[in-house]
mmCIF file of C-alpha atoms and ligand atoms in Angstrom:
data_model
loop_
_atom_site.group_PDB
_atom_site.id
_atom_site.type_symbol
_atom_site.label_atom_id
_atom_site.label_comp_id
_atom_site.label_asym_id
_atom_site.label_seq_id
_atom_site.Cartn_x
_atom_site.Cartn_y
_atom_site.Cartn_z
ATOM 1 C CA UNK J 1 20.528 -18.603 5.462
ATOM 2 C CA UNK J 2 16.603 -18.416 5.944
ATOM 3 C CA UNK J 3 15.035 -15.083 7.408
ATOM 4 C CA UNK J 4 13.113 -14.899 10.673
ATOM 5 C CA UNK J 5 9.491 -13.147 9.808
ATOM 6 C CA UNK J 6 6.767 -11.995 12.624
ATOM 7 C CA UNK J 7 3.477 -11.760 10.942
ATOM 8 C CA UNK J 8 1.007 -9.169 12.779
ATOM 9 C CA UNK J 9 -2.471 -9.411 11.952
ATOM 10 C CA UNK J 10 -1.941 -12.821 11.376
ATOM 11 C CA UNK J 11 -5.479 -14.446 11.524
ATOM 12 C CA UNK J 12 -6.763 -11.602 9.213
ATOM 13 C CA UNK J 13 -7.284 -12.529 5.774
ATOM 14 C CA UNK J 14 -4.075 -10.147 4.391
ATOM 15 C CA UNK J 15 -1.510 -12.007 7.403
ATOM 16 C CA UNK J 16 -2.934 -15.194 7.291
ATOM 17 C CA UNK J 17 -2.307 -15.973 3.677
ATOM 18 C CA UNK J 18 0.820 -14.070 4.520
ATOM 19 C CA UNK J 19 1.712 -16.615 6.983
ATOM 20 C CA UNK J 20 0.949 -19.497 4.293
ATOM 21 C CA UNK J 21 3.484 -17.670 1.572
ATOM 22 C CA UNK J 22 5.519 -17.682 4.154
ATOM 23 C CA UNK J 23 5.623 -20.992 5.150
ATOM 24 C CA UNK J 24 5.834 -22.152 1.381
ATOM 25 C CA UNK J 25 9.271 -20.345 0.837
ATOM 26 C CA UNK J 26 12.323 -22.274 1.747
ATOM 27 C CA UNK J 27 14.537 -19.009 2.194
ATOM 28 C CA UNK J 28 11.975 -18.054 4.978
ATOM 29 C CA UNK J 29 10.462 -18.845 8.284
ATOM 30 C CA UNK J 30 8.442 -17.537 10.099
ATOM 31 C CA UNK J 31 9.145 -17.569 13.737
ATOM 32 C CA UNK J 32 5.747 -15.460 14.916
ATOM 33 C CA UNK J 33 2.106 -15.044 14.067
ATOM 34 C CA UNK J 34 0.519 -12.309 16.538
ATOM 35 C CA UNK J 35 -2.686 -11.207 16.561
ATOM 36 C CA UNK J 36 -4.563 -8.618 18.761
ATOM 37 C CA UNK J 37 -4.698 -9.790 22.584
ATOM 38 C CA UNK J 38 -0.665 -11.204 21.473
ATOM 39 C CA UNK J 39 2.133 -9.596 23.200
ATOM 40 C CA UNK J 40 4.423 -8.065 20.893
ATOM 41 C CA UNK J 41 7.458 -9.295 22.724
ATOM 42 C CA UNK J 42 6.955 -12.659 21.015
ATOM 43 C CA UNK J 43 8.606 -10.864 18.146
ATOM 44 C CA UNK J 44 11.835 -10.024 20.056
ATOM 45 C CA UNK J 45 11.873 -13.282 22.032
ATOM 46 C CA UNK J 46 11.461 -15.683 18.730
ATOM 47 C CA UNK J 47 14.503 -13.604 17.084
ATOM 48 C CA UNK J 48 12.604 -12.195 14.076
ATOM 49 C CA UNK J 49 14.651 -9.866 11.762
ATOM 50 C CA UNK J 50 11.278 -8.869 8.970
ATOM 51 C CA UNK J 51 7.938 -8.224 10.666
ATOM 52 C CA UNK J 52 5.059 -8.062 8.225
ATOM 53 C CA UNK J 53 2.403 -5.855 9.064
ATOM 54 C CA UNK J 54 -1.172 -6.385 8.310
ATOM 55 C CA UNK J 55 -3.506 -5.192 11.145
ATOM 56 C CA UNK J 56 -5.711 -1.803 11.057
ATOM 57 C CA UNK J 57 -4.705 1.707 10.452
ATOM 58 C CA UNK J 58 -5.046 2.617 14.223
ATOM 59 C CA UNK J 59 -3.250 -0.169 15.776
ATOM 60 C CA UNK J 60 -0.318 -0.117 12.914
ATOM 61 C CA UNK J 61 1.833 2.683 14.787
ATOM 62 C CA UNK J 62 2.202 1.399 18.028
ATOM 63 C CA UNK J 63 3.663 -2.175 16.223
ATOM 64 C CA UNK J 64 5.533 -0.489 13.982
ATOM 65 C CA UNK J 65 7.208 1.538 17.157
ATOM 66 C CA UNK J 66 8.087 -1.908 18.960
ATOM 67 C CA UNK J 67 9.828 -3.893 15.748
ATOM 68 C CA UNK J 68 11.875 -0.823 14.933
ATOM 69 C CA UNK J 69 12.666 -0.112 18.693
ATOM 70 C CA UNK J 70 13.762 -3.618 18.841
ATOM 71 C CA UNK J 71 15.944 -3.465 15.450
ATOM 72 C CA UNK J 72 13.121 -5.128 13.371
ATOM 73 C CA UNK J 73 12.884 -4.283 9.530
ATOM 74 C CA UNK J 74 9.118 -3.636 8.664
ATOM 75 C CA UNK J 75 7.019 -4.599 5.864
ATOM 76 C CA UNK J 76 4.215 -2.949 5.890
ATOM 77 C CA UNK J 77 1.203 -3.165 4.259
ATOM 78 C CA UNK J 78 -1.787 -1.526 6.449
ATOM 79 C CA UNK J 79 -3.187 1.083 4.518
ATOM 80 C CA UNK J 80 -3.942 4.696 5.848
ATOM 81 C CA UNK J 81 -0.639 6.271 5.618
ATOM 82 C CA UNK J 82 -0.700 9.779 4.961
ATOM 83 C CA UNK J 83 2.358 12.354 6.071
ATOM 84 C CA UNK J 84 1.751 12.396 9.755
ATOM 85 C CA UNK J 85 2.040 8.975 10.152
ATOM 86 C CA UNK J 86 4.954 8.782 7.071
ATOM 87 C CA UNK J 87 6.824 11.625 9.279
ATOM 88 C CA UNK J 88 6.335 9.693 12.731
ATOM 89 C CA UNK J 89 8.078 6.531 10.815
ATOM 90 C CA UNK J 90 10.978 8.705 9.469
ATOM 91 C CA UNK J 91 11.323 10.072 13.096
ATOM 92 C CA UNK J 92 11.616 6.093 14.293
ATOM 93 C CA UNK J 93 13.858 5.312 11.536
ATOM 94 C CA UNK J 94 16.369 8.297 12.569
ATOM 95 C CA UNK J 95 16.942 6.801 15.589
ATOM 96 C CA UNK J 96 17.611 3.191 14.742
ATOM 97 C CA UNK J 97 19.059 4.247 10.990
ATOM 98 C CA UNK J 98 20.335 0.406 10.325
ATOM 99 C CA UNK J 99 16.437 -0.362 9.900
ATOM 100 C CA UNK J 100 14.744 -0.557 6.625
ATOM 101 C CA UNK J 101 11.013 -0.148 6.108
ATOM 102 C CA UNK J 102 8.848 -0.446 3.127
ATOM 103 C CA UNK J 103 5.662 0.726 3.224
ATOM 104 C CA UNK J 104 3.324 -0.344 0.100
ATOM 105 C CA UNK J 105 -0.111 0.995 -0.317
ATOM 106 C CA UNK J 106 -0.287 -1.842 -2.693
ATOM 107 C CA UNK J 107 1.914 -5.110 -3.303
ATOM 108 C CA UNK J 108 -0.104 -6.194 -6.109
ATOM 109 C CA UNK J 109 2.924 -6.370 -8.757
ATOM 110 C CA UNK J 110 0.463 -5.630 -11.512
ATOM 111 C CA UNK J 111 -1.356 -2.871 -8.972
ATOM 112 C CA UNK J 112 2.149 -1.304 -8.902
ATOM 113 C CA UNK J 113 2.273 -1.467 -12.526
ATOM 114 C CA UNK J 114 -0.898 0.537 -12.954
ATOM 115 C CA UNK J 115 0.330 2.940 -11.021
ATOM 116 C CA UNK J 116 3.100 3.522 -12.905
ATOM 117 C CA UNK J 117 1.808 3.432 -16.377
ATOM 118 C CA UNK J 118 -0.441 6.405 -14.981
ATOM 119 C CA UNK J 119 1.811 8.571 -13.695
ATOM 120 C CA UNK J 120 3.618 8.608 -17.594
ATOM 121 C CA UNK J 121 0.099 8.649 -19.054
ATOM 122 C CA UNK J 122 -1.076 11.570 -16.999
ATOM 123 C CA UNK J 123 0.717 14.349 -18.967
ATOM 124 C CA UNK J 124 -0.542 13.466 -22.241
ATOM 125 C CA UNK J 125 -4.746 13.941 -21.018
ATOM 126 C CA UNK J 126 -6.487 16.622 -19.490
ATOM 127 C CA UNK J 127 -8.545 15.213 -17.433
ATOM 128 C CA UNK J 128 -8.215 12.428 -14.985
ATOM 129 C CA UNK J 129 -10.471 10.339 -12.270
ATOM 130 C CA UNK J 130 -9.869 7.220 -10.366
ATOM 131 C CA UNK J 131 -12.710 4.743 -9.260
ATOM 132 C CA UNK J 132 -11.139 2.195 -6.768
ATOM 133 C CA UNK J 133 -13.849 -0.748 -6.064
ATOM 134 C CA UNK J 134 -13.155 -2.706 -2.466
ATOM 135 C CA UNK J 135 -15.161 -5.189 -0.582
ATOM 136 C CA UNK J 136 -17.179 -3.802 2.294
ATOM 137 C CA UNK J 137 -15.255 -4.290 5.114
ATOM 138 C CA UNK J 138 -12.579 -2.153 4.229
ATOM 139 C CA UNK J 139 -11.583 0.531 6.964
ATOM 140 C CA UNK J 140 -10.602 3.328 5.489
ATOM 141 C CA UNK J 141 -11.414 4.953 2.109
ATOM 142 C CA UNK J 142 -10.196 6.099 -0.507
ATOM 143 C CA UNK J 143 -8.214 2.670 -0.655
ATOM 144 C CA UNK J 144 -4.218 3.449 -0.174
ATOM 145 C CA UNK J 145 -3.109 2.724 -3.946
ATOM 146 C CA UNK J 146 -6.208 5.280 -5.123
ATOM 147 C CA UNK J 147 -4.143 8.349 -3.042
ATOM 148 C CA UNK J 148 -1.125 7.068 -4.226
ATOM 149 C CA UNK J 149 -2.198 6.597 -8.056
ATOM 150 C CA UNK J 150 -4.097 9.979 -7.219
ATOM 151 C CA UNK J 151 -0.692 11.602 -6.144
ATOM 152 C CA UNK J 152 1.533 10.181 -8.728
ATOM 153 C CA UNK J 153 -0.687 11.740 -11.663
ATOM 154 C CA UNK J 154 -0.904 15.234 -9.737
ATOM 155 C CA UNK J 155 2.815 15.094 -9.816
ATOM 156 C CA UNK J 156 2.880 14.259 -13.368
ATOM 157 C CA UNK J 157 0.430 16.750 -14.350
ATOM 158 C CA UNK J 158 2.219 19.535 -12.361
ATOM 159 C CA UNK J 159 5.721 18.828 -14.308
ATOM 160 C CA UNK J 160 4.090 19.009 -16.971
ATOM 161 C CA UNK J 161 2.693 22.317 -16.170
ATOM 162 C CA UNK J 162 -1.228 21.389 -17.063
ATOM 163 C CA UNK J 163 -3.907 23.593 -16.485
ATOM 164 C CA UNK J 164 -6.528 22.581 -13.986
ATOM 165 C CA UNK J 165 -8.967 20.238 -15.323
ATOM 166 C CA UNK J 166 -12.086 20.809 -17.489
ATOM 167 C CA UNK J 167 -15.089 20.972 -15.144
ATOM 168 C CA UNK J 168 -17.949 23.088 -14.891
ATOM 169 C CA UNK J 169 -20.068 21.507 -12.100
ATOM 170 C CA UNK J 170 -21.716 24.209 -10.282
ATOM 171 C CA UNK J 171 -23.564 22.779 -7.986
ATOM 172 C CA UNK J 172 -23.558 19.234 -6.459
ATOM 173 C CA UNK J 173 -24.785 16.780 -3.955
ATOM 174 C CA UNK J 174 -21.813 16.585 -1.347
ATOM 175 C CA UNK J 175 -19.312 13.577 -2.173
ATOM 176 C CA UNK J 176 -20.907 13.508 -5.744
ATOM 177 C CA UNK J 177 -17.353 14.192 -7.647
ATOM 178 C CA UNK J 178 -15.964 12.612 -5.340
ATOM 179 C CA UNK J 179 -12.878 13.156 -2.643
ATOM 180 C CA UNK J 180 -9.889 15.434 -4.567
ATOM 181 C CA UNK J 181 -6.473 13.363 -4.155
ATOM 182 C CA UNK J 182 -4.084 16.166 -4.799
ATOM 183 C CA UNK J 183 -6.286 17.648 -8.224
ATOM 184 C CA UNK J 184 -7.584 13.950 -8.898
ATOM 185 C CA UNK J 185 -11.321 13.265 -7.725
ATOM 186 C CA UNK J 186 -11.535 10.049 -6.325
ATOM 187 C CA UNK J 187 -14.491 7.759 -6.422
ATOM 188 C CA UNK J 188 -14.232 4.955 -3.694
ATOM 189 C CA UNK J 189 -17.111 1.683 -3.866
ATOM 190 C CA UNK J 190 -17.929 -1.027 -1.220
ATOM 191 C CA UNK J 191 -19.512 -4.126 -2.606
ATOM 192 C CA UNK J 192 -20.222 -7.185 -1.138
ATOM 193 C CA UNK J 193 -18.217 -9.219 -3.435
ATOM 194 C CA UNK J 194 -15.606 -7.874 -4.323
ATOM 195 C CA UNK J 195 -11.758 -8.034 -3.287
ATOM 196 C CA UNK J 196 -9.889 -4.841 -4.665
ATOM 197 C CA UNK J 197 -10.253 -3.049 -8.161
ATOM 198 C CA UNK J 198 -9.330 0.248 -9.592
ATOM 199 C CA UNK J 199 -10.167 2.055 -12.552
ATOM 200 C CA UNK J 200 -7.911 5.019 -13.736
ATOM 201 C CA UNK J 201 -9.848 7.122 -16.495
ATOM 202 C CA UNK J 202 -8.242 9.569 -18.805
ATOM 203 C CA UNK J 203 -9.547 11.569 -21.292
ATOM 204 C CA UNK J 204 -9.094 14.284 -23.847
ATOM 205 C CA UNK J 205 -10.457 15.116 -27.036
ATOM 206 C CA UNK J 206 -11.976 12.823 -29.186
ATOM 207 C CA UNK J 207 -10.535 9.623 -26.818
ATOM 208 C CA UNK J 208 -9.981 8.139 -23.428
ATOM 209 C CA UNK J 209 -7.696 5.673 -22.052
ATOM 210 C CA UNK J 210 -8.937 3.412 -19.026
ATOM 211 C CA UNK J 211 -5.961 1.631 -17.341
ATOM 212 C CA UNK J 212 -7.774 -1.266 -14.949
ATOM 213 C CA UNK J 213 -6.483 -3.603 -12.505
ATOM 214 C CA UNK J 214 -8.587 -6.257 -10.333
ATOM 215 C CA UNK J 215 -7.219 -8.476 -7.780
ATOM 216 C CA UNK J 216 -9.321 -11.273 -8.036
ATOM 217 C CA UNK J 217 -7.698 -12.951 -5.153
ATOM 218 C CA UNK J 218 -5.668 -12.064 -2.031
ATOM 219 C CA UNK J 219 -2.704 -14.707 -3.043
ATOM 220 C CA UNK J 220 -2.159 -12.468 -5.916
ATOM 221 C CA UNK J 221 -0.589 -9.827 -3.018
ATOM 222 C CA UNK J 222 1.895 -12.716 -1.927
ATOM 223 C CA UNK J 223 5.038 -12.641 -4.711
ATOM 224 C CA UNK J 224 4.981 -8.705 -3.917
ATOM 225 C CA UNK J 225 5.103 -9.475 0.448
ATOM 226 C CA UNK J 226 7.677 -12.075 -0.658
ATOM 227 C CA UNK J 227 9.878 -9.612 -2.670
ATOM 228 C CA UNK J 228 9.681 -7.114 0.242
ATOM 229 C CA UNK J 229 10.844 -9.044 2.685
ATOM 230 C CA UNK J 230 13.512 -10.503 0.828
ATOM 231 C CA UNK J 231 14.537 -6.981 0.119
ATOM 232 C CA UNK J 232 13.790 -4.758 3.173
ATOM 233 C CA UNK J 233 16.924 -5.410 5.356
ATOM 234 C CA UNK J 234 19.092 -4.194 2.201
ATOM 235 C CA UNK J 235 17.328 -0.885 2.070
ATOM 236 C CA UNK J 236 17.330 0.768 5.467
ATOM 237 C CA UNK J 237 15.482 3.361 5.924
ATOM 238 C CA UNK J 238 11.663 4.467 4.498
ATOM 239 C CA UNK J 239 11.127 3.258 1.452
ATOM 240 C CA UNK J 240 7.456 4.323 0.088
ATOM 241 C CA UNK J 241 6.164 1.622 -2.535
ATOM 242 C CA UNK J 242 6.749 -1.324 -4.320
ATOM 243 C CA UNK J 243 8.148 -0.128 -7.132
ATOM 244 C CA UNK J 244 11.414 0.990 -5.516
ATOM 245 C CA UNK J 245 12.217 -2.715 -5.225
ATOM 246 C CA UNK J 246 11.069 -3.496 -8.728
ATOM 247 C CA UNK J 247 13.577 -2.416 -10.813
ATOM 248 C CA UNK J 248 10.661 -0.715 -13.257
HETATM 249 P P1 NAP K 301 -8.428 -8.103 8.525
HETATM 250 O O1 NAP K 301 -8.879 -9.373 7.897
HETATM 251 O O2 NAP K 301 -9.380 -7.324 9.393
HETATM 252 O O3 NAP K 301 -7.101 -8.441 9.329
HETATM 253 C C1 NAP K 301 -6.526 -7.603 10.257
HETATM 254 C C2 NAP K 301 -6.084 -8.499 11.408
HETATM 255 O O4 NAP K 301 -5.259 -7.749 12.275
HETATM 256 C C3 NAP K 301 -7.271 -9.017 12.237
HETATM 257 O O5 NAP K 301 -7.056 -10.380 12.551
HETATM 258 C C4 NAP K 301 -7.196 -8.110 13.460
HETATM 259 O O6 NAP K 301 -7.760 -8.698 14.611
HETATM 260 C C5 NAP K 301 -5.710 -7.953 13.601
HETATM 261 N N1 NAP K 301 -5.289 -6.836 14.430
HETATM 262 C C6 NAP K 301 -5.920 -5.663 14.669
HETATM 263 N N2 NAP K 301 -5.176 -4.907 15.497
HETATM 264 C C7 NAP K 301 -4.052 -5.617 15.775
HETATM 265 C C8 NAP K 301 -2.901 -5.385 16.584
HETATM 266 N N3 NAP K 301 -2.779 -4.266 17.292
HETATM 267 N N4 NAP K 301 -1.925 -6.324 16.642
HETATM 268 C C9 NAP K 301 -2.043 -7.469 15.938
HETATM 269 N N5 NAP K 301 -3.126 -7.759 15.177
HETATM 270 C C10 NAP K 301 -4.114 -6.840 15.093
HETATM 271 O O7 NAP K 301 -7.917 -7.061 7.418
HETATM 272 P P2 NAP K 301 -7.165 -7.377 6.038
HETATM 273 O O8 NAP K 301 -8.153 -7.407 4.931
HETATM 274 O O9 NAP K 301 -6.226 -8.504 6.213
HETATM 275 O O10 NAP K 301 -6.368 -6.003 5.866
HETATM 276 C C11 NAP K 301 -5.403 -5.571 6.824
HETATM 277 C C12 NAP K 301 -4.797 -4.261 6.375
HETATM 278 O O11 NAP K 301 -4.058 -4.483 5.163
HETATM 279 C C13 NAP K 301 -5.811 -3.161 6.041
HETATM 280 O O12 NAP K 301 -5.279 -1.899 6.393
HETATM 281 C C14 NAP K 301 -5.948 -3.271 4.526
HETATM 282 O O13 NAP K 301 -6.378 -2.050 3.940
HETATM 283 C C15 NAP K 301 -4.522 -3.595 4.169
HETATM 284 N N6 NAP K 301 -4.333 -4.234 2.857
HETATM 285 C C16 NAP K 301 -3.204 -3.886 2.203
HETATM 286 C C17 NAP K 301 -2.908 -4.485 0.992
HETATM 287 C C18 NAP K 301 -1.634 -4.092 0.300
HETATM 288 O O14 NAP K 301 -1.336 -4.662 -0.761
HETATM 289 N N7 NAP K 301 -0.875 -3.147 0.849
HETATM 290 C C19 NAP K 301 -3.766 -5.447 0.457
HETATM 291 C C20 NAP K 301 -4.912 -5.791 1.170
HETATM 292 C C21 NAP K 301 -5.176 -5.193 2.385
HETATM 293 P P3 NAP K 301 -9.361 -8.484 14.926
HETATM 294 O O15 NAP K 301 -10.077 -9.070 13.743
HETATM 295 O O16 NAP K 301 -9.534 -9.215 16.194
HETATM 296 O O17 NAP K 301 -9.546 -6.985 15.021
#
């Protein structure tokens, strides 16, 4: 039996090649490709059971409200989610609790790697920094996989009981050490040119250990968006990353 899949943000570049992965699977169809100035009811009227979200941090909410309202499970992978918006999800979920929704600052499958391999690496250095590298018309910033990469090696480092790290910077030009993800600064680049890169920098005495990963094209997202929404309807309920479908 194929799944029914709503794209939003479809004529961005994220939904659009969504809507081309899409159309390439044989287990999937996709019934609905909205964009803003669509109504949202085209998603309830064409019977879609995975919506795939791709649209802007301020316009994400309000679509995510409507699919889950209307027993929709949600892929989503606009960026900008920090806890109020994480804890306004959770408060939709309760109330329609046969709903799953993944939300995945990244669906890169080698982006989620990264991630990973930090968070075990981070215990074992004493100091870490993140440089994430985006093309310039990005919205928000630091990108959504830099907090979460940035949050995942404060966790590590806190189990493991580190001191805070080595740094004796006493006075600087605001936004030169960049924005502090939990203890991790953050440095976040716009280039013409580029798609989406990050850099995760450890280092300790005598060595350092860079851990890279560069999407060099947005089709490298699409076996990740495929995996989620072959999964989501399993899992109801938030799930928060990739790599709870991944089996790591
Ligand atoms: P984009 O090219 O600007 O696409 C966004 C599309 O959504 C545009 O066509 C936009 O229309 C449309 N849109 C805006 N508000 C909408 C609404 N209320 N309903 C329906 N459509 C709406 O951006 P993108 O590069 O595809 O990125 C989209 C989002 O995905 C961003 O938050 C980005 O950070 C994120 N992203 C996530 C991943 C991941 O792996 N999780 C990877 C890449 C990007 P207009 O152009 O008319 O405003």
């Amino acid at each position: 039996m194929t799944i029914k899949v709503g794209v939003l943000g479809a004529r961005g570049r994220m939904g659009s090649q969504t809507c081309s992965a899409i159309k390439g699977a044989s287990d999937l169809e996709l019934v609905a490709s909205i964009d803003l100035g669509d109504s949202l009811d085209l998603l309830r009227t064409s019977s879609a059971q995975v919506v795939v979200d791709f649209t802007h941090p301020d316009a994400v909410m309000k679509n995510l409200e409507f699919a889950i309202n209307n027993g929709i499970h949600v892929v989503v992978g606009t960026t900008g989610f920090d806890d109020a918006k994480l804890n306004q999800l959770k408060s939709l979920l309760a109330k329609n609790s046969h709903v799953g929704a993944l939300v995945a600052p990244n669906f890169g499958l080698g982006a989620v790697l990264m991630m990973q391999f930090a968070a075990k690496a981070a215990k074992f250095f004493e100091s870490a920094e993140i440089i994430e590298l985006h093309h310039p018309e990005k919205a928000d910033a630091p990108s959504g996989t830099a907090s979460r990469t940035a949050e995942l090696i404060s966790k590590s480092r806190r189990e493991a009981e580190l001191p805070a790290m080595p740094d004796k910077t006493s006075s600087a030009v605001a936004g030169a050490r960049g924005a502090k993800i939990g203890e991790v600064p953050v440095h976040s680049i716009r280039l013409r040119g580029l798609v989406a890169h990050q850099e995760v920098l450890f280092g300790d005495q005598g060595e350092t250990l860079s851990i890279r990963h560069d999407s060099i094209d947005r089709s490298g997202f699409m076996p990740g968006v495929l995996l989620a929404i072959r999964e989501v309807a399993k899992r109801p309920g938030l799930t928060f990353g990739l790599e709870n479908y991944m089996e790591l």
